[in-house]
Each structure stands twice: as C-alpha cells, then as structure tokens.
Short mmCIF file of C-alpha atoms in Angstrom, two decimals:
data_model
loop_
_atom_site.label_atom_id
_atom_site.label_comp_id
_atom_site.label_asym_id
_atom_site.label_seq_id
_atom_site.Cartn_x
_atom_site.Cartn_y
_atom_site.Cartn_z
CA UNK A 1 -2.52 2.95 1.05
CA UNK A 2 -1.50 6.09 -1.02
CA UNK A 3 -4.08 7.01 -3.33
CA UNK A 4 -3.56 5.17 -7.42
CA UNK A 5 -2.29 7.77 -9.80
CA UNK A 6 -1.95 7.36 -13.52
CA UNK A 7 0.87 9.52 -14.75
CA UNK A 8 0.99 9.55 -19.07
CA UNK A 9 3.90 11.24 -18.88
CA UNK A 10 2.18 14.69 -18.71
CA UNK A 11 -0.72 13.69 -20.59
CA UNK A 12 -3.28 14.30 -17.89
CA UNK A 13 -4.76 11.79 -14.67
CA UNK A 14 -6.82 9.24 -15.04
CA UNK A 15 -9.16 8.16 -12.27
CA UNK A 16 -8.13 5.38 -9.68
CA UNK A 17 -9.62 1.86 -10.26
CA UNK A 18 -11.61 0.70 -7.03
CA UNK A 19 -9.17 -1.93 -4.57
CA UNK A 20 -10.98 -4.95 -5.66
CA UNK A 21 -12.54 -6.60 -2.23
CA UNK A 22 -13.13 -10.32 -1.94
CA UNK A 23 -16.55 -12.27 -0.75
CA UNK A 24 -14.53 -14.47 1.16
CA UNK A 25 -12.75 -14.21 4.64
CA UNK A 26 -9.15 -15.42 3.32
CA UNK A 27 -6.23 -16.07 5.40
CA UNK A 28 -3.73 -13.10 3.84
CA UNK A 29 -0.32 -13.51 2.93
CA UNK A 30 2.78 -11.07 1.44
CA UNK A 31 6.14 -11.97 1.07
CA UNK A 32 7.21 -10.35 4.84
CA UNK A 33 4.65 -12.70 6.71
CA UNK A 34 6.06 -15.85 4.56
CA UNK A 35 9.78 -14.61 4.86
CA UNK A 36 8.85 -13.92 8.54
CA UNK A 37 8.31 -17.58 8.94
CA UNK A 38 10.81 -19.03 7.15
CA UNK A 39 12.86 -17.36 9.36
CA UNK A 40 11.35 -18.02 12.88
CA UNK A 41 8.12 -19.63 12.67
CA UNK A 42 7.60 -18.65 16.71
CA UNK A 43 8.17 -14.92 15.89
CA UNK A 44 5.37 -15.34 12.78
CA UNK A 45 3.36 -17.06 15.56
CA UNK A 46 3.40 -14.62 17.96
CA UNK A 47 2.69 -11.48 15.85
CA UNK A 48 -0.11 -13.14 13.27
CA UNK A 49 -1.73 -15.97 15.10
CA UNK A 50 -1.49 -15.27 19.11
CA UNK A 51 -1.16 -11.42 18.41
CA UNK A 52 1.34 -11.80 21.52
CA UNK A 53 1.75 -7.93 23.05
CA UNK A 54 5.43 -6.62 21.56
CA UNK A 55 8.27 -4.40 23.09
CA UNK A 56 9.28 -1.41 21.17
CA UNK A 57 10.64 -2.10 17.98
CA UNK A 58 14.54 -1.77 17.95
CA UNK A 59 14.19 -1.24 13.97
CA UNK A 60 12.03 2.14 14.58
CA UNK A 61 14.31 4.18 13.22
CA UNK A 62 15.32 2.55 10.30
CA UNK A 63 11.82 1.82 9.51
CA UNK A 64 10.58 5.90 9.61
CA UNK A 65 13.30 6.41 7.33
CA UNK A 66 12.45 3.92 4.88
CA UNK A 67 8.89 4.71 5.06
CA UNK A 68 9.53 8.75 4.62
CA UNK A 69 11.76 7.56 0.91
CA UNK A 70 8.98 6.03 0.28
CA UNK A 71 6.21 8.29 0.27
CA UNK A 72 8.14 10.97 -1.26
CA UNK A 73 8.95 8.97 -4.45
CA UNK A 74 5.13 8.15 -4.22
CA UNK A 75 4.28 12.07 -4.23
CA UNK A 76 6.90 12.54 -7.13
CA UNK A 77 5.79 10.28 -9.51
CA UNK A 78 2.23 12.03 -8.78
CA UNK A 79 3.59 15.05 -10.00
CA UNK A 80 3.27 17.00 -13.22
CA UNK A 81 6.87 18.59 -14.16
CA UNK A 82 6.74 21.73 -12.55
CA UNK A 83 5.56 20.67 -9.08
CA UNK A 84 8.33 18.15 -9.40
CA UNK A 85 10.92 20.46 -9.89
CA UNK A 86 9.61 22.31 -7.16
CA UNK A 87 9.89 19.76 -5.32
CA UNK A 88 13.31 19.01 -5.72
CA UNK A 89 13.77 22.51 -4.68
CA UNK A 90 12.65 22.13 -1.22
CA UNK A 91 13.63 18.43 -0.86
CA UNK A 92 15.55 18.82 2.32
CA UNK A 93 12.29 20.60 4.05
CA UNK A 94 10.06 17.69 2.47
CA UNK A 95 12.18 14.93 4.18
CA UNK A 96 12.17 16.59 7.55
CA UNK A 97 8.45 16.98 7.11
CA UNK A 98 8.05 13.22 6.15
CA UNK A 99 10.27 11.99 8.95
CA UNK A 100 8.02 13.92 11.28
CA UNK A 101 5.23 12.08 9.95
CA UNK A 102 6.92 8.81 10.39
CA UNK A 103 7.10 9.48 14.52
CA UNK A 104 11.26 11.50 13.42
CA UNK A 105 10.26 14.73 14.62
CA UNK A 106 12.91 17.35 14.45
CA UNK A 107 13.40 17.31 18.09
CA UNK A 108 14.91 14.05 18.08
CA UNK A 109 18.37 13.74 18.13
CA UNK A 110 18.80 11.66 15.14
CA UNK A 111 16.65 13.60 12.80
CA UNK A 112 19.15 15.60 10.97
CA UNK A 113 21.18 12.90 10.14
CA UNK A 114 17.87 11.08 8.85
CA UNK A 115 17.11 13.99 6.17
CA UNK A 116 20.48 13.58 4.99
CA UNK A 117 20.05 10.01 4.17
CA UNK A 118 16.15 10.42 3.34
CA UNK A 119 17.19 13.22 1.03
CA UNK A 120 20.17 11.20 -0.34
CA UNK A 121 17.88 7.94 -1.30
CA UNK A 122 15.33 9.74 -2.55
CA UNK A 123 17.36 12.22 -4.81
CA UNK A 124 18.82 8.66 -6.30
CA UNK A 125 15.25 7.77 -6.81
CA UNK A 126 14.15 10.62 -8.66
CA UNK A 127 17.39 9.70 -10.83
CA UNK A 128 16.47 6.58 -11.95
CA UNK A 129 13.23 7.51 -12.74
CA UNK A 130 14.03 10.14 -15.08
CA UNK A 131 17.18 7.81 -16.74
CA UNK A 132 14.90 4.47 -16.23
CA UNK A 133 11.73 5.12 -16.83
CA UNK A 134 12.02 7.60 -19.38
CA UNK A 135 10.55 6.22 -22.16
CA UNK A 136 7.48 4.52 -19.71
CA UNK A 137 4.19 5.32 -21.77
CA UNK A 138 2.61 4.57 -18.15
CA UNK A 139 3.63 4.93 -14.44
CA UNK A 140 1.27 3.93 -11.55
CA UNK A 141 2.21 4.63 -8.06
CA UNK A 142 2.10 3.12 -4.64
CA UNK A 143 -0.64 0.25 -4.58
CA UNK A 144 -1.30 -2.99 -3.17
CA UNK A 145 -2.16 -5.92 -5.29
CA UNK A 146 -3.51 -9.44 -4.78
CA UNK A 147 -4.87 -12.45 -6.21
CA UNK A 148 -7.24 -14.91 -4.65
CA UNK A 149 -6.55 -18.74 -4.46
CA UNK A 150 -9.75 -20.56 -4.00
CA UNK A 151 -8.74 -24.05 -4.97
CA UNK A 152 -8.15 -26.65 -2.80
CA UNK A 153 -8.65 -27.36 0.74
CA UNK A 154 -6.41 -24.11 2.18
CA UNK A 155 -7.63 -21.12 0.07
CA UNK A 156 -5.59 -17.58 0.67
CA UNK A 157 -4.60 -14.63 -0.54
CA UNK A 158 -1.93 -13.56 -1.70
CA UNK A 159 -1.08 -9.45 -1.40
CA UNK A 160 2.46 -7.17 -2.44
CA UNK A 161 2.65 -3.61 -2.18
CA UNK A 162 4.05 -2.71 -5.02
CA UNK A 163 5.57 0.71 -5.35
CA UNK A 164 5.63 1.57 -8.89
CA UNK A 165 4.25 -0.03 -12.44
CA UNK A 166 5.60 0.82 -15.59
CA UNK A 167 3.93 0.06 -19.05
CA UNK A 168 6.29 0.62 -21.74
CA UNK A 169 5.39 1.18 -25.75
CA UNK A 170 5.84 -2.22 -26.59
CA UNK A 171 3.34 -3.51 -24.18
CA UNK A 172 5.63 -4.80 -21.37
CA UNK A 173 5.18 -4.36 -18.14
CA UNK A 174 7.46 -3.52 -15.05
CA UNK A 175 7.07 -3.95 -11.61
CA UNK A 176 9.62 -1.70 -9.21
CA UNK A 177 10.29 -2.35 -5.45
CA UNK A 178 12.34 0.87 -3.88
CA UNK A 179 14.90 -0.46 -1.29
CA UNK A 180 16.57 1.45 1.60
CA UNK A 181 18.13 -0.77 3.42
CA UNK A 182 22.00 -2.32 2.68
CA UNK A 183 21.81 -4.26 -0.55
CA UNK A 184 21.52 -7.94 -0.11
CA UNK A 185 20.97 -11.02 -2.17
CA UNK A 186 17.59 -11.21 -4.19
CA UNK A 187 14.26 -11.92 -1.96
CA UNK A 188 12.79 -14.78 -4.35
CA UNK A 189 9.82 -14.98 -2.41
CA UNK A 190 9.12 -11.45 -2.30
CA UNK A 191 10.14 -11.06 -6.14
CA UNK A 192 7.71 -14.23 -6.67
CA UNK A 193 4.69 -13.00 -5.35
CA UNK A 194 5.29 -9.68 -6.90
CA UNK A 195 5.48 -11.14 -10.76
CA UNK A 196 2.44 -12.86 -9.78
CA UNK A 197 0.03 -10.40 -8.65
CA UNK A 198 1.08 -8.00 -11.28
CA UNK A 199 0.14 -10.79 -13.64
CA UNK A 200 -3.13 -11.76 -12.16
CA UNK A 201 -3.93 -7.39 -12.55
CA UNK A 202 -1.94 -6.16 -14.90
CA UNK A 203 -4.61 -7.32 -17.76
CA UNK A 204 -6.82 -4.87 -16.18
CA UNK A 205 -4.82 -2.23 -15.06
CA UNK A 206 -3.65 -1.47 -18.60
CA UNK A 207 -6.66 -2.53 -20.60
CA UNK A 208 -6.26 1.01 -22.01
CA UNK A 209 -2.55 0.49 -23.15
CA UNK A 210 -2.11 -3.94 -23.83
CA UNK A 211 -3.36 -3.72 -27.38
CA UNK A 212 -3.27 -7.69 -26.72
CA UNK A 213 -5.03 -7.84 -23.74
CA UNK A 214 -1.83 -8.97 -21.60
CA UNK A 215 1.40 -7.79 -21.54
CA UNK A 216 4.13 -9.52 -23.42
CA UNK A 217 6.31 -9.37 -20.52
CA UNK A 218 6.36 -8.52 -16.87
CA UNK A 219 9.61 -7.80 -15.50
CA UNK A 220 10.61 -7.69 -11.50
CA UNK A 221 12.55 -5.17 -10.59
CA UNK A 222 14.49 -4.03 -7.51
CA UNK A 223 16.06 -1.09 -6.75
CA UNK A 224 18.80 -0.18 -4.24
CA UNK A 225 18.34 3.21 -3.59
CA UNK A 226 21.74 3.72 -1.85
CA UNK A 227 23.60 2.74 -5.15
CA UNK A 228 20.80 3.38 -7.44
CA UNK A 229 21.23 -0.42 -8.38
CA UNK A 230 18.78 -2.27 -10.41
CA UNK A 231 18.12 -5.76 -10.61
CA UNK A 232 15.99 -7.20 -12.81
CA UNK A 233 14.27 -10.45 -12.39
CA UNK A 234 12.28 -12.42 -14.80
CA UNK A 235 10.62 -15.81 -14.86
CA UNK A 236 8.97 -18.18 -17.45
CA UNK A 237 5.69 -19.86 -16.79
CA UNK A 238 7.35 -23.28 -15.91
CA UNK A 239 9.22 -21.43 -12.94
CA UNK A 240 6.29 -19.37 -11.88
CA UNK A 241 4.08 -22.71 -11.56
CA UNK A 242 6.80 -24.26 -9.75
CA UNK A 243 7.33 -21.27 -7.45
CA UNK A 244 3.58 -21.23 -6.94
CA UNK A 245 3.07 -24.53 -6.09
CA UNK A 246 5.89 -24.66 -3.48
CA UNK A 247 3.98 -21.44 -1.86
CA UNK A 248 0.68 -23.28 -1.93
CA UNK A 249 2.10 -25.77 0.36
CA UNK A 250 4.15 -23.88 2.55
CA UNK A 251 0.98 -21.45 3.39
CA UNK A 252 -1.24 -25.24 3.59
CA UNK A 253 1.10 -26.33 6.09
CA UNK A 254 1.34 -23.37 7.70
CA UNK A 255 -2.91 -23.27 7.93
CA UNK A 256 -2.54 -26.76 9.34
CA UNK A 257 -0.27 -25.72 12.13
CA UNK A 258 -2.47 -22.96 13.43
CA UNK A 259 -4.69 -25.66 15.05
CA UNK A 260 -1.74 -26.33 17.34
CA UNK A 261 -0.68 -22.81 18.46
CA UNK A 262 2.04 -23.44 21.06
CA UNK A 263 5.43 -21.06 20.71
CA UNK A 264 8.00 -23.58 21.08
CA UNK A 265 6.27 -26.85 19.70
CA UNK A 266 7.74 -28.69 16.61
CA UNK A 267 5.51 -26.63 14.02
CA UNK A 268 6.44 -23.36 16.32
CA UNK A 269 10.10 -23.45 16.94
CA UNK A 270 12.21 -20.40 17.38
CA UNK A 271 15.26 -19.93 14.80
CA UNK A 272 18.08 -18.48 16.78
CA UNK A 273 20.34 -15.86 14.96
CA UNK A 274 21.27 -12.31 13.95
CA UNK A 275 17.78 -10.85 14.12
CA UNK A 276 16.88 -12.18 17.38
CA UNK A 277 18.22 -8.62 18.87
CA UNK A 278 15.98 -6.74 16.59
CA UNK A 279 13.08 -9.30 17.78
CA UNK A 280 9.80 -7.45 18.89
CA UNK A 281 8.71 -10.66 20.79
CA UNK A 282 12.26 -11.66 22.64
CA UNK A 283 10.44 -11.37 25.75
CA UNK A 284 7.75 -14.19 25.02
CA UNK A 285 10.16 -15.98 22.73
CA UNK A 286 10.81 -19.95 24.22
CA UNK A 287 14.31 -19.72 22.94
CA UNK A 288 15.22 -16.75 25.23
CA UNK A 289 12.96 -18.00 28.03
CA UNK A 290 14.92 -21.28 28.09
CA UNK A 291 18.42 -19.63 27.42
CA UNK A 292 17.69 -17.42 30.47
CA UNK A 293 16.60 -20.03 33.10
CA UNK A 294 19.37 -22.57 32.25
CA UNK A 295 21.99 -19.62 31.89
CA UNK A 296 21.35 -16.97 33.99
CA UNK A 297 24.60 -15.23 34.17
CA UNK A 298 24.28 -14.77 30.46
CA UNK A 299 22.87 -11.34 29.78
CA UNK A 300 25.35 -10.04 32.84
CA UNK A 301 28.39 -11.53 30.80
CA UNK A 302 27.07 -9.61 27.55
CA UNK A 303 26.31 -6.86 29.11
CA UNK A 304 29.48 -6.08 31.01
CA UNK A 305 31.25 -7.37 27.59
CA UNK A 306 33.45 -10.11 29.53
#
C-alpha cells in the first residue's frame, strides 16, 4: 500500500494515520473476491480457499498497465505544484519507468505501445483532477479501508482500496475509483462496499475538516480514464442497509460452503463464459476437465479454427 498523503491544496502534509489492525482473525472480503464469486464460485474456490497452484495470467499485460496509471496518479496527487509540473514534463520517461516496475520492461516488445496508453490515461487523470477536484479543500491518496462486522454468527471484514478521497468546503465527501480498462456498466458491489467503508472512516479521517463530525454526504465516484468519464453514484441509508444485508448473507453462505470444499460440487460450480480464456485456474477447473474427456477433439477444432 502506497504511503497516506494529505494534500491541502499546497498548504503543507500532514502525517499519515496508522492502518487500523483488528484483534480478530476475520475472514476478508473486497468487492473482486465477492464479484469473483458471483461469477464462478469454482474459480473463487480455487484461488482463496484451496489456494490451487495457477498458470500464468493471460491478463498480465493489461494488469502492469493498469497498475503503472495507477501509481503515477498516486505520486501526482502527492505532489506540491512544481514537482507536478515537472512531472508532466517527463511523463513519457515516468511511464516507461513504472511499466518496468510492473514486470513491462523496455525490452519487451509491447512496451512502447504501453507508455503510449499509460501516458494517455494518466495525462486524462491529471485532467480531471485539476477541472474536478479543483475546489477539494482535501485530497488523500491511495489507501485501503475497511470496516469490521462482528455481529452474528459469520463475522468478516470488509476492505476497498480506494484511490483517492476528496473533502470538499461544504463538508462532503468523495470517494474516486481510477479505471483503465473499457468502460462498462456500474460495479454495484464494488461501488457498495466503497460508500461503506468510506462511511465507517471518513468520521475520522477528516475529524480536522467535518465541523459536524460526519460528512453530509459521501459520494461514489468512478472514473474512466480512457474518456475521462465520471460517474457518480450515491445511495440513501435505506439502500445502503439493504445492500448490506444482502452482502451479509452472500459472504454467510459463502463461510458455510467452505466446510465442503470440492471444485465442482453444488456450492462450487464453475460458470462457463467469456472469461474462462482469461482463467488462471482452467487447468484444475471441473468444467474444462469434463469438457475435455467427453470432447476430446475440441481444443484441435479451435485450434485449427474449423
């Protein structure tokens, strides 16, 4: 996790707040591991209960990209205004640099055409934030927030990286998630969890700047960095509760399933469908192991595109 940084618009650093730790040994969950099983509860099995061994990971490349945006914003926002513009100076050396970090080096044949689109996303980035986020009295960075549920018989936590928070002057509070990939239709789930950890934190995260204690407001927001898109997302209590209490007992049913832990079962069944080829565990999937032995010829016929 990248270091916390309070940015006052140029008014000076404040010092990070500790990562709160918990006393208890929770079973974690984020909006990838629950969207992960909603999709393919086998796949979530494999990678978070059985820790199954995985192939290389098709999505490698996308991933280093997305990953290098992302810490660059991070640094930027971390940045007084003339290390910024600096910065933006020497953006196309910064992306090959963060590629490299992300396992891109230049030596690999798609690396130039990954600081193009690094540089592109992030230069969109750096645009809303000076358009957007203007008039932000506060901007925290990259963090990772939770909030502990300890009621009931299948406690968990709940945890979102979040990559920026804005507190503007009127006490609201906005929660940003930078996306790289092609837009798509609003991750409820993901948005969800994200209102609700900033709620259960944002009290104390901006004790400094909530002259009431709590913000007014707490906005979702996404951004689609290829169209510098924003979508804003915002729910009132009776749809958080009900949100809530439909993730309580997906993540109690999925606690009761782990006692059974066979890929393939009726709590563990594969979904078949357009990310199966992306798959890190299509060689220990039951889908593809049954597919094979009653079909063969199938991967031949694919392969040789008949």
């Amino acid at each position: 996790m990248a270091e916390l940084q309070f940015i006052a618009n140029g008014n000076g650093r404040q010092a990070t707040p500790p990562r709160p730790k918990s006393p208890w040994g929770l079973p974690n969950y984020s909006p990838t591991s629950l969207n992960q099983h909603a999709n393919c509860p086998e796949a979530f099995l494999h990678e978070r209960v059985l820790k199954t061994p995985f192939a290389e990971d098709q999505g490698s490349v996308a991933l280093a990209k997305g990953s290098a945006v992302h810490a660059l914003l991070q640094r930027y926002v971390c940045m007084d205004l003339a290390r910024s513009t600096q910065f933006e100076e020497r953006l196309e050396s910064e992306a090959s640099r963060a590629l490299a970090a992300q396992g891109l080096p230049s030596a690999n044949p798609g690396h130039l055409a990954a600081v193009d689109e690094v540089m592109t996303c992030t230069a969109n980035g750096i645009d809303v934030l000076r358009n957007e986020y203007a008039g932000a009295s506060l901007l925290i960075g990259e963090q990772f927030l939770s909030l502990n549920w300890t009621q009931g018989p299948a406690p968990f936590r709940l945890t979102a990286k979040i990559d920026l928070l804005a507190c503007f002057p009127d006490g609201s509070v906005e929660s940003l998630d930078w996306k790289t990939g092609k837009p798509r239709g609003l991750d409820q789930i993901q948005n969800i969890i994200c209102r609700l950890v900033t709620e259960a934190n944002a009290s104390q995260i901006f004790k400094r700047y909530l002259p009431t204690g709590a913000p007014p407001a707490i906005r979702t927001t996404v951004c689609h960095l290829s169209t510098r898109k924003l979508t804003v997302q915002q729910f009132d209590h009776a749809q958080l509760e009900a949100e809530f209490a439909d993730i309580r007992a997906r993540i109690a049913h999925i606690e009761k399933a782990k006692a059974t832990p066979v890929p393939g079962s009726h709590e563990w069944m594969p979904q078949p469908g357009p990310l199966c080829g992306w798959c890190k565990y299509a060689q220990a999937c039951s889908y593809h192991a049954s597919m094979g032995a009653a079909m063969p010829w199938l991967d031949d016929e694919l392969v040789q595109g008949r």
